[in-house]
Amino acid sequence: MAGNSVSPESGNPSWFSPGKLLIVFCVVNLFTYVDRGAIASNGVNGSSGTCSESGICTGGSGIQGDFNLDNFEDGLLSSAFMVGLLISSPIFASLAKSINPFRLIGVGLSVWTLAVIGCGFSFDFWSITMCRMLVGVGEASFVSLAAPFIDDNAPVSQKTAWLAAFYMCIPTGYAIGYIYGGLVGTYLNWRYAFWGEAIVMLPFAILGFIVKPLQLKGFSPVGSEKHLPDIETVDTKETKGDGPNRKLSVSFRSAISSYQNHLSTFVKDTKVLLSEKVYVVSVLGACAYNFVLGAYSYWGPKAGKEIYDMTNADLIFGGITVVCGIVGTLGGGYALDVINSTIPNAFKLLSISTFIGGTFCFAAFCFKSLYGFLALFAVGELLVFATQAPVNFVNLHCVKPSLRPLSMAVATVSIHVFGDVPSSPLVGVLEDYLNNWRGTALILTAILFPAAAIWTIGIFMHSVDRFYEDSEPTMLAIDGANRPLLEKPAESNDSTS
């Protein structure tokens, strides 16, 4: 256990400054979203085969063509990923109370890497669906735990800016994924796109196991008395002088007891979390917002190709998304820091930018001119992406420090269960029914307006920033337990056992 804890005497990892931690997490976040963009690209996702009225049929391309998928089945690939993500996120958040969070990230990235390799070797719809689900399982640990680490170590005056830098990697990753998938699918084969992702992610998965584990604010260091399970004492007393069968029986009971304790803690923490009205309003708005963004990210290149006859839809959508994503996300974080990072101000920024951005995106799809569409859609995307840092600031700061991993996990589960999990297949069904991508896009975009209305409610609610609350009073006996993980411990003559 000693090798998995950060003791006051040994200090913190000398090579891991807060800035380096941010860079590592940003790169990992970038590549997880490169994967999402790649599978949505025309080069990897492809198209199904078609037959003309004269009876001449042409073969499809990419995943959709190789496995003969209709639009609904194609949309289910995105949903399968989200199912794995939403099931696993709360589990990893709960485990963070007894297992070092940094190690959990290493486990998750290892699963992600193996699952992505499996995507490249898939042979039919069900095999790639299962692999996409496992990709979601692997990403779950990182999604739940990375943001609290960043929030712990960011300078007080730049917290939202640091979160913005992290979440900027979402649109940037999607955009690079569109381009990467398009190029790989054109010049090689769609399977190589997944294998390339695995090669890049492997070093980061290994990093999660070989570096000295880092500790989150609001959690006792693994190995401290607070983390030593009571079942060890029971095991020592009950197994003294007994045979292996007795020890196995006690170990089994201990495992059951441990599971029950985890489940009880999870249920209690979830009730506390969902009783926070500000958090609920923030997540509800994000669900509606993510319903639109999820479908945009998956169907955008295909819709653009059909509506405006774009010959390079992957490159065009990728270029717009990367520029607007970077500028919009960083701009939203910077704007909140400038006007003072408070929860009411975050809600103001969320409601205004979503409403105006949604208006521009809606107007863009009304234009028949490609250039008119690109201009208006770019402005709309820039404003819509400005919400990334503010909404996560609210989710992190309206709850106690020890609940932040669960806060991020439940938010992730919610926005996917009610957001992009159903949106991709539902948009596919709507398009199969309408056979009109412009009409489908307009109906989808209109959902941004309810999101803005929900976030407007948050402006008028009573809110408290709980970041500095001491949610674990018993941890005061452990030196440095409430200190940001990369801050050097104060000089002291006292020793901590």
Coordinates of C-alpha atoms in Angstrom, one line a residue, residues 7 20 37 57 123 159 166 170 174 203 207 256-257 285 334 369 406 422 496:
S7 CA 3.1 10.8 2.0
K20 CA 2.3 19.3 -16.9
G37 CA -14.7 12.2 -34.5
C57 CA -26.2 -1.1 -57.5
F123 CA -16.2 -8.4 -38.3
K159 CA -9.8 28.0 -12.6
F166 CA -9.3 21.0 -20.9
I170 CA -13.6 18.1 -27.1
Y174 CA -13.8 15.9 -32.9
P203 CA 1.9 5.4 -23.4
L207 CA 1.8 6.4 -17.3
I256 CA -19.6 -8.9 0.3
S257 CA -19.3 -6.4 3.1
G285 CA -29.9 22.2 -19.4
Y334 CA -11.9 33.5 -20.1
S369 CA -26.1 29.2 -50.1
L406 CA -19.6 11.6 -8.5
P422 CA -30.9 8.7 -27.9
T496 CA 2.7 12.0 10.7

